[in-house]
PDB file of C-alpha atoms in Angstrom:
ATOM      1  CA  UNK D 194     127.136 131.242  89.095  1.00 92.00           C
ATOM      2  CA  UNK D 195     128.114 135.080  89.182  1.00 96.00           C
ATOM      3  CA  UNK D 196     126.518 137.945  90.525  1.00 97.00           C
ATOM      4  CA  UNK D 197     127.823 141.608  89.882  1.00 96.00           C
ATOM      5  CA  UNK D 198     126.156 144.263  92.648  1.00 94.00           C
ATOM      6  CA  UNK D 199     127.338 147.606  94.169  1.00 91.00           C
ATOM      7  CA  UNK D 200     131.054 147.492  92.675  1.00 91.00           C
ATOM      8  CA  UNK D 201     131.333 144.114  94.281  1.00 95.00           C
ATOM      9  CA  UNK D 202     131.023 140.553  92.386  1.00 97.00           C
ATOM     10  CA  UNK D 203     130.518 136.936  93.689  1.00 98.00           C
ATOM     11  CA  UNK D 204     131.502 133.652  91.338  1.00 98.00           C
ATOM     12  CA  UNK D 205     130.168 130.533  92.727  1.00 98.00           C
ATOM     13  CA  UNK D 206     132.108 127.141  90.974  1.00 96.00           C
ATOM     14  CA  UNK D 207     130.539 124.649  92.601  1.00 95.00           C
ATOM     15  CA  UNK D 208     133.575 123.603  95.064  1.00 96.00           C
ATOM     16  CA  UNK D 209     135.352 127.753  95.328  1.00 98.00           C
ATOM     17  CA  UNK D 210     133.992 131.193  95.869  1.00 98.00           C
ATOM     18  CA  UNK D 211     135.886 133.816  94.834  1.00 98.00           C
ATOM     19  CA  UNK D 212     134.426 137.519  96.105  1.00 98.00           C
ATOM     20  CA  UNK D 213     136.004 140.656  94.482  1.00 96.00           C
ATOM     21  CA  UNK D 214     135.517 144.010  94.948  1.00 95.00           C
ATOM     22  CA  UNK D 215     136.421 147.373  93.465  1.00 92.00           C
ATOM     23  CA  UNK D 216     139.164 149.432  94.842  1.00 93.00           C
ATOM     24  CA  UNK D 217     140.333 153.222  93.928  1.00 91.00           C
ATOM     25  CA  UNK D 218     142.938 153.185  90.765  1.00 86.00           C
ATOM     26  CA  UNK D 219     143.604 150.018  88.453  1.00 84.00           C
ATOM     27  CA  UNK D 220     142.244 146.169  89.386  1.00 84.00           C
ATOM     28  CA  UNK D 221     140.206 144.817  92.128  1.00 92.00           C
ATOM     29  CA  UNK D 222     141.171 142.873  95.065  1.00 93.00           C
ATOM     30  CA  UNK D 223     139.870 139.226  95.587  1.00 96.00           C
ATOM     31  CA  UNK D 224     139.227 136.890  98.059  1.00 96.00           C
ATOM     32  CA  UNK D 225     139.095 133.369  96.927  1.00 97.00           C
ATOM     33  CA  UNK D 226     138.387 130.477  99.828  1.00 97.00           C
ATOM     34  CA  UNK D 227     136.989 126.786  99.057  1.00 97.00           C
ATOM     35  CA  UNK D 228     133.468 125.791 100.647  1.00 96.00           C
ATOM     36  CA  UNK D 229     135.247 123.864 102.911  1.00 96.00           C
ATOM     37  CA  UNK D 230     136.731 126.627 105.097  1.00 96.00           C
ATOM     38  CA  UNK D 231     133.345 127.914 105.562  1.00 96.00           C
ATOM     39  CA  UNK D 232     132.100 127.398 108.610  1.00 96.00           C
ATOM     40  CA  UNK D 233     128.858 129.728 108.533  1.00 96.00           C
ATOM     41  CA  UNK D 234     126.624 131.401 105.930  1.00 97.00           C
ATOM     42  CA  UNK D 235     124.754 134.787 107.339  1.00 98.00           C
ATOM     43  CA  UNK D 236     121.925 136.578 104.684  1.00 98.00           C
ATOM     44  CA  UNK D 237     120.904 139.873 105.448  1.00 97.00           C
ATOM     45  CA  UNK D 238     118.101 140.668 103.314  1.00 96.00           C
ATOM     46  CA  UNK D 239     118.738 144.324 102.050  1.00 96.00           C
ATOM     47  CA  UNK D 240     116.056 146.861 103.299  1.00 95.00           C
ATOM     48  CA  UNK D 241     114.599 150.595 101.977  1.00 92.00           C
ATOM     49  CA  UNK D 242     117.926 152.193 103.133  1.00 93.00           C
ATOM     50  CA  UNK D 243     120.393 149.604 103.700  1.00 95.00           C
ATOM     51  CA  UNK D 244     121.770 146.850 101.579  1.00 96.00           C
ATOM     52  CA  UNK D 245     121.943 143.299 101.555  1.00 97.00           C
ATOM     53  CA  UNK D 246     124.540 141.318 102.901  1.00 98.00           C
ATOM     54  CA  UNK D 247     125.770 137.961 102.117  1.00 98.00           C
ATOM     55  CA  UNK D 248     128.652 137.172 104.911  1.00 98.00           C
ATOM     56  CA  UNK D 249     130.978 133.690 105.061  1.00 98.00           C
ATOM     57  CA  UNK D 250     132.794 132.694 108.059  1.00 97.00           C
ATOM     58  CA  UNK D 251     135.653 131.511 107.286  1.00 96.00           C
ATOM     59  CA  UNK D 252     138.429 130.989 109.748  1.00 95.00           C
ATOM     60  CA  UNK D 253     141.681 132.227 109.482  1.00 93.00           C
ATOM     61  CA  UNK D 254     140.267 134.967 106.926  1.00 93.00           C
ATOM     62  CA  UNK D 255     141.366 138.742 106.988  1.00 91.00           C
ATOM     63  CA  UNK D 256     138.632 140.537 108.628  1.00 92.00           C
ATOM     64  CA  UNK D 257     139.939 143.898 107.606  1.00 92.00           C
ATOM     65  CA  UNK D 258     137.451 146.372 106.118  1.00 94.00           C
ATOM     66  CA  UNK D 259     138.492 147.331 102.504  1.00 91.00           C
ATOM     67  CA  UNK D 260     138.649 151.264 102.725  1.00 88.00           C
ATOM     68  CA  UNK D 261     140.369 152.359  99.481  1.00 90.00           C
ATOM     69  CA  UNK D 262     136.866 152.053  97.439  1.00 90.00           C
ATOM     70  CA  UNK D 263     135.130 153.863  95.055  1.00 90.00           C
ATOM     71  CA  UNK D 264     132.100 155.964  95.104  1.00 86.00           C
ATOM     72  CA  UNK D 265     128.823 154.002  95.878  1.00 82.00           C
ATOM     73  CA  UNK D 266     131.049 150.662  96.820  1.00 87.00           C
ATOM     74  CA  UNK D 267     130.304 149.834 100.573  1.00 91.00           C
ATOM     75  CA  UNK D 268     132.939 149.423 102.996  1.00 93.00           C
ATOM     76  CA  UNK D 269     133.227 146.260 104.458  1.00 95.00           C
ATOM     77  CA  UNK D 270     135.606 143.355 104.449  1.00 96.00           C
ATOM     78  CA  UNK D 271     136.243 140.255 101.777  1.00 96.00           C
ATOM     79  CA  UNK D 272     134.105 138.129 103.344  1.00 97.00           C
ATOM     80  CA  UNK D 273     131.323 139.710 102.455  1.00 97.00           C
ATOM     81  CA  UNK D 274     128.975 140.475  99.225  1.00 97.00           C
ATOM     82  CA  UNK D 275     126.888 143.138  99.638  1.00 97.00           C
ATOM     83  CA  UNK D 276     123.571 143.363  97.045  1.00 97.00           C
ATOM     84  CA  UNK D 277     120.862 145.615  95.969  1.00 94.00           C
ATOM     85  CA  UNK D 278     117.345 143.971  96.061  1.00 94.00           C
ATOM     86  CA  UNK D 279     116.957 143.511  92.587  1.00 95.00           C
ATOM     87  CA  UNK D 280     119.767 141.099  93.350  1.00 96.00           C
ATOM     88  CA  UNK D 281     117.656 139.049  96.744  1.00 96.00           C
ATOM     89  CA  UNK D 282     116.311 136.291  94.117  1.00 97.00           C
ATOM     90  CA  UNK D 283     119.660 135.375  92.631  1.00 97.00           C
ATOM     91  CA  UNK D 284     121.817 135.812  95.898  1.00 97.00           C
ATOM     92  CA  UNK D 285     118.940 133.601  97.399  1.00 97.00           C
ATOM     93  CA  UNK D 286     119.617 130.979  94.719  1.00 98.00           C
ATOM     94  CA  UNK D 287     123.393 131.323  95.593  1.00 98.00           C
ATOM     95  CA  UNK D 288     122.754 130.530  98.873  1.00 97.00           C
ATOM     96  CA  UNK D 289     120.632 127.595  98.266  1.00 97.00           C
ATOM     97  CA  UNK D 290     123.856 126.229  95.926  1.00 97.00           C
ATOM     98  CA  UNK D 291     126.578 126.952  98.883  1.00 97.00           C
ATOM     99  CA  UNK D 292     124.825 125.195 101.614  1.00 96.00           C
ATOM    100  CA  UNK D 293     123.739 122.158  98.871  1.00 97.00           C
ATOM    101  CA  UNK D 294     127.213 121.764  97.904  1.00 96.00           C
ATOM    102  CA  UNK D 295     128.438 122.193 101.673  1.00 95.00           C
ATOM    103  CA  UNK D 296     126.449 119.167 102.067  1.00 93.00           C
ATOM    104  CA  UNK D 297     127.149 116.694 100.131  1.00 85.00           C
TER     105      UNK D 297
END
């Protein structure tokens, strides 16, 4: 599963999560953590003027707020996605994967 929203993407490989996001001059940095090390799942549904967020905690995980990004990227740190709401449906789905496969 991969979702691509507001110069940020989210792949989903049924046991990882990788979370990247767009940063000022060449590449992207990435945050890659297993569903193990997750030890909550927050959903912010995104609103008229503010956007959705998707937020893992994961222990032991930089909390540090990526600054360096481009225009219309949102500042916050690699631990979480942030979305648009055409995006709710398929970060909802997403979701719904994470906590199956945290599961079983």
């Amino acid at each position: 599963m991969h979702i691509h929203a507001r110069r940020r993407s989210i792949s989903f490989s049924g046991r990882t999560i990788t979370i990247k996001a767009a940063v000022k001059g060449l590449g992207d940095r990435k945050h890659t953590f297993s569903i193990e090390k997750i030890s909550g799942i927050k959903n912010v549904p995104p609103t008229a003027f503010k956007p959705g967020r998707l937020i893992f905690e994961v222990p032991g995980a930089s909390k540090t707020i990526v600054e360096d990004v481009p225009m219309y990227a949102d500042k916050v740190d690699m631990n979480t996605f942030t979305y648009g709401g055409m995006n709710s449906k398929h970060v909802k789905d997403l979701e719904a994967a994470i906590r199956k496969a945290m599961s079983a």
